[in-house]
PDB file of C-alpha atoms in Angstrom:
ATOM      1  CA  MET T   1       7.639 -23.805   4.139  1.00  0.00           C
ATOM      2  CA  THR T   2       5.374 -23.914   6.435  1.00  0.00           C
ATOM      3  CA  GLU T   3       2.354 -22.740   7.403  1.00  0.00           C
ATOM      4  CA  THR T   4       0.695 -20.165  10.437  1.00  0.00           C
ATOM      5  CA  GLY T   5      -3.264 -19.260  11.514  1.00  0.00           C
ATOM      6  CA  TRP T   6      -5.408 -18.806  14.144  1.00  0.00           C
ATOM      7  CA  PRO T   7      -8.537 -20.925  14.784  1.00  0.00           C
ATOM      8  CA  SER T   8     -12.163 -18.944  15.297  1.00  0.00           C
ATOM      9  CA  ASP T   9     -13.334 -21.092  17.442  1.00  0.00           C
ATOM     10  CA  GLY T  10     -12.926 -25.004  18.915  1.00  0.00           C
ATOM     11  CA  GLY T  11      -9.876 -24.179  22.097  1.00  0.00           C
ATOM     12  CA  ILE T  12      -9.228 -21.640  24.577  1.00  0.00           C
ATOM     13  CA  ALA T  13      -8.235 -17.755  23.056  1.00  0.00           C
ATOM     14  CA  ALA T  14      -9.468 -19.055  19.863  1.00  0.00           C
ATOM     15  CA  THR T  15     -11.970 -16.943  19.140  1.00  0.00           C
ATOM     16  CA  ILE T  16     -13.161 -14.070  16.072  1.00  0.00           C
ATOM     17  CA  ASN T  17     -11.646 -11.843  17.104  1.00  0.00           C
ATOM     18  CA  ASN T  18      -8.691 -13.163  18.720  1.00  0.00           C
ATOM     19  CA  ALA T  19      -8.251 -14.621  14.149  1.00  0.00           C
ATOM     20  CA  MET T  20      -8.928 -11.900  12.458  1.00  0.00           C
ATOM     21  CA  THR T  21      -6.289 -10.239  14.294  1.00  0.00           C
ATOM     22  CA  TYR T  22      -3.319 -12.575  13.893  1.00  0.00           C
ATOM     23  CA  ASN T  23      -4.155 -12.478  10.708  1.00  0.00           C
ATOM     24  CA  SER T  24      -4.510  -9.008  10.373  1.00  0.00           C
ATOM     25  CA  HIS T  25      -0.522  -8.628  12.012  1.00  0.00           C
ATOM     26  CA  LEU T  26       0.927 -11.552   9.542  1.00  0.00           C
ATOM     27  CA  VAL T  27       0.076 -10.485   6.106  1.00  0.00           C
ATOM     28  CA  GLY T  28       1.068  -6.499   8.334  1.00  0.00           C
ATOM     29  CA  SER T  29       4.271  -8.276   8.922  1.00  0.00           C
ATOM     30  CA  VAL T  30       4.641 -10.681   6.108  1.00  0.00           C
ATOM     31  CA  LYS T  31       4.564  -7.440   3.484  1.00  0.00           C
ATOM     32  CA  ARG T  32       7.119  -5.590   5.607  1.00  0.00           C
ATOM     33  CA  GLY T  33      10.172  -8.244   4.998  1.00  0.00           C
ATOM     34  CA  THR T  34      12.978  -8.926   7.441  1.00  0.00           C
ATOM     35  CA  PRO T  35      16.073  -7.392   8.179  1.00  0.00           C
ATOM     36  CA  LYS T  36      17.302  -8.734   5.214  1.00  0.00           C
ATOM     37  CA  ARG T  37      16.202  -7.734   2.893  1.00  0.00           C
ATOM     38  CA  PRO T  38      12.886  -4.370   4.903  1.00  0.00           C
ATOM     39  CA  GLY T  39      10.577  -4.074   1.843  1.00  0.00           C
ATOM     40  CA  LYS T  40      10.398  -7.962  -0.487  1.00  0.00           C
ATOM     41  CA  PRO T  41       7.709  -9.388   1.630  1.00  0.00           C
ATOM     42  CA  ILE T  42       7.444 -12.321   2.270  1.00  0.00           C
ATOM     43  CA  GLU T  43       5.620 -15.469   0.452  1.00  0.00           C
ATOM     44  CA  THR T  44       2.901 -16.761   2.619  1.00  0.00           C
ATOM     45  CA  TYR T  45       0.417 -19.772   3.291  1.00  0.00           C
ATOM     46  CA  ILE T  46      -2.774 -19.150   6.001  1.00  0.00           C
ATOM     47  CA  PHE T  47      -4.144 -22.076   7.113  1.00  0.00           C
ATOM     48  CA  ASP T  48      -7.181 -22.372   6.026  1.00  0.00           C
ATOM     49  CA  LEU T  49      -9.290 -20.895   3.211  1.00  0.00           C
ATOM     50  CA  ILE T  50     -11.825 -22.337   4.873  1.00  0.00           C
ATOM     51  CA  ASP T  51     -13.424 -23.675   7.972  1.00  0.00           C
ATOM     52  CA  GLU T  52     -13.428 -27.530   7.107  1.00  0.00           C
ATOM     53  CA  ASN T  53     -16.722 -29.030   9.693  1.00  0.00           C
ATOM     54  CA  GLN T  54     -15.799 -32.524   8.920  1.00  0.00           C
ATOM     55  CA  LYS T  55     -12.588 -32.155  10.741  1.00  0.00           C
ATOM     56  CA  SER T  56     -12.040 -32.663  14.591  1.00  0.00           C
ATOM     57  CA  PRO T  57     -10.981 -32.379  17.279  1.00  0.00           C
ATOM     58  CA  GLU T  58     -13.803 -29.985  17.568  1.00  0.00           C
ATOM     59  CA  LEU T  59     -10.639 -27.243  16.820  1.00  0.00           C
ATOM     60  CA  GLU T  60      -9.511 -28.029  13.685  1.00  0.00           C
ATOM     61  CA  LYS T  61     -12.968 -27.320  12.010  1.00  0.00           C
ATOM     62  CA  HIS T  62     -11.751 -23.051  12.876  1.00  0.00           C
ATOM     63  CA  TRP T  63      -9.078 -22.831  10.310  1.00  0.00           C
ATOM     64  CA  GLY T  64     -10.818 -21.039   7.796  1.00  0.00           C
ATOM     65  CA  VAL T  65     -11.350 -17.750   7.371  1.00  0.00           C
ATOM     66  CA  PHE T  66     -14.440 -18.336   5.980  1.00  0.00           C
ATOM     67  CA  LEU T  67     -16.813 -19.707   6.948  1.00  0.00           C
ATOM     68  CA  PRO T  68     -17.988 -23.680   5.016  1.00  0.00           C
ATOM     69  CA  ASN T  69     -20.474 -21.787   2.893  1.00  0.00           C
ATOM     70  CA  LYS T  70     -18.415 -19.375   2.136  1.00  0.00           C
ATOM     71  CA  GLN T  71     -18.972 -15.841   3.620  1.00  0.00           C
ATOM     72  CA  PRO T  72     -16.403 -14.498   5.363  1.00  0.00           C
ATOM     73  CA  LYS T  73     -15.510 -14.350   8.561  1.00  0.00           C
ATOM     74  CA  TYR T  74     -14.141 -10.859   9.287  1.00  0.00           C
ATOM     75  CA  PRO T  75     -12.771  -8.562   7.121  1.00  0.00           C
ATOM     76  CA  LEU T  76      -9.065  -9.403   6.132  1.00  0.00           C
ATOM     77  CA  SER T  77      -7.437  -7.489   3.360  1.00  0.00           C
ATOM     78  CA  PHE T  78      -4.190  -8.488   1.694  1.00  0.00           C
ATOM     79  CA  GLU T  79      -3.393  -4.949   0.316  1.00  0.00           C
TER      80      GLU T  79
END
């Protein structure tokens, strides 16, 4: 088991656009399955649901798909 994601701030290439692109492609990829099991979605965990503004260093605060006020940072469809 592992987690995956992309930060939206706090480091090199850590932008909202890059996080949205990474997570959107991730959702699309896991829905397709694997070469051995095509069409069977892969159970996946996106790190993190909500930004955690109490973490440090700065990069660790910005992994959420949502802001601390629970507003989405960017559109992300799981359908």
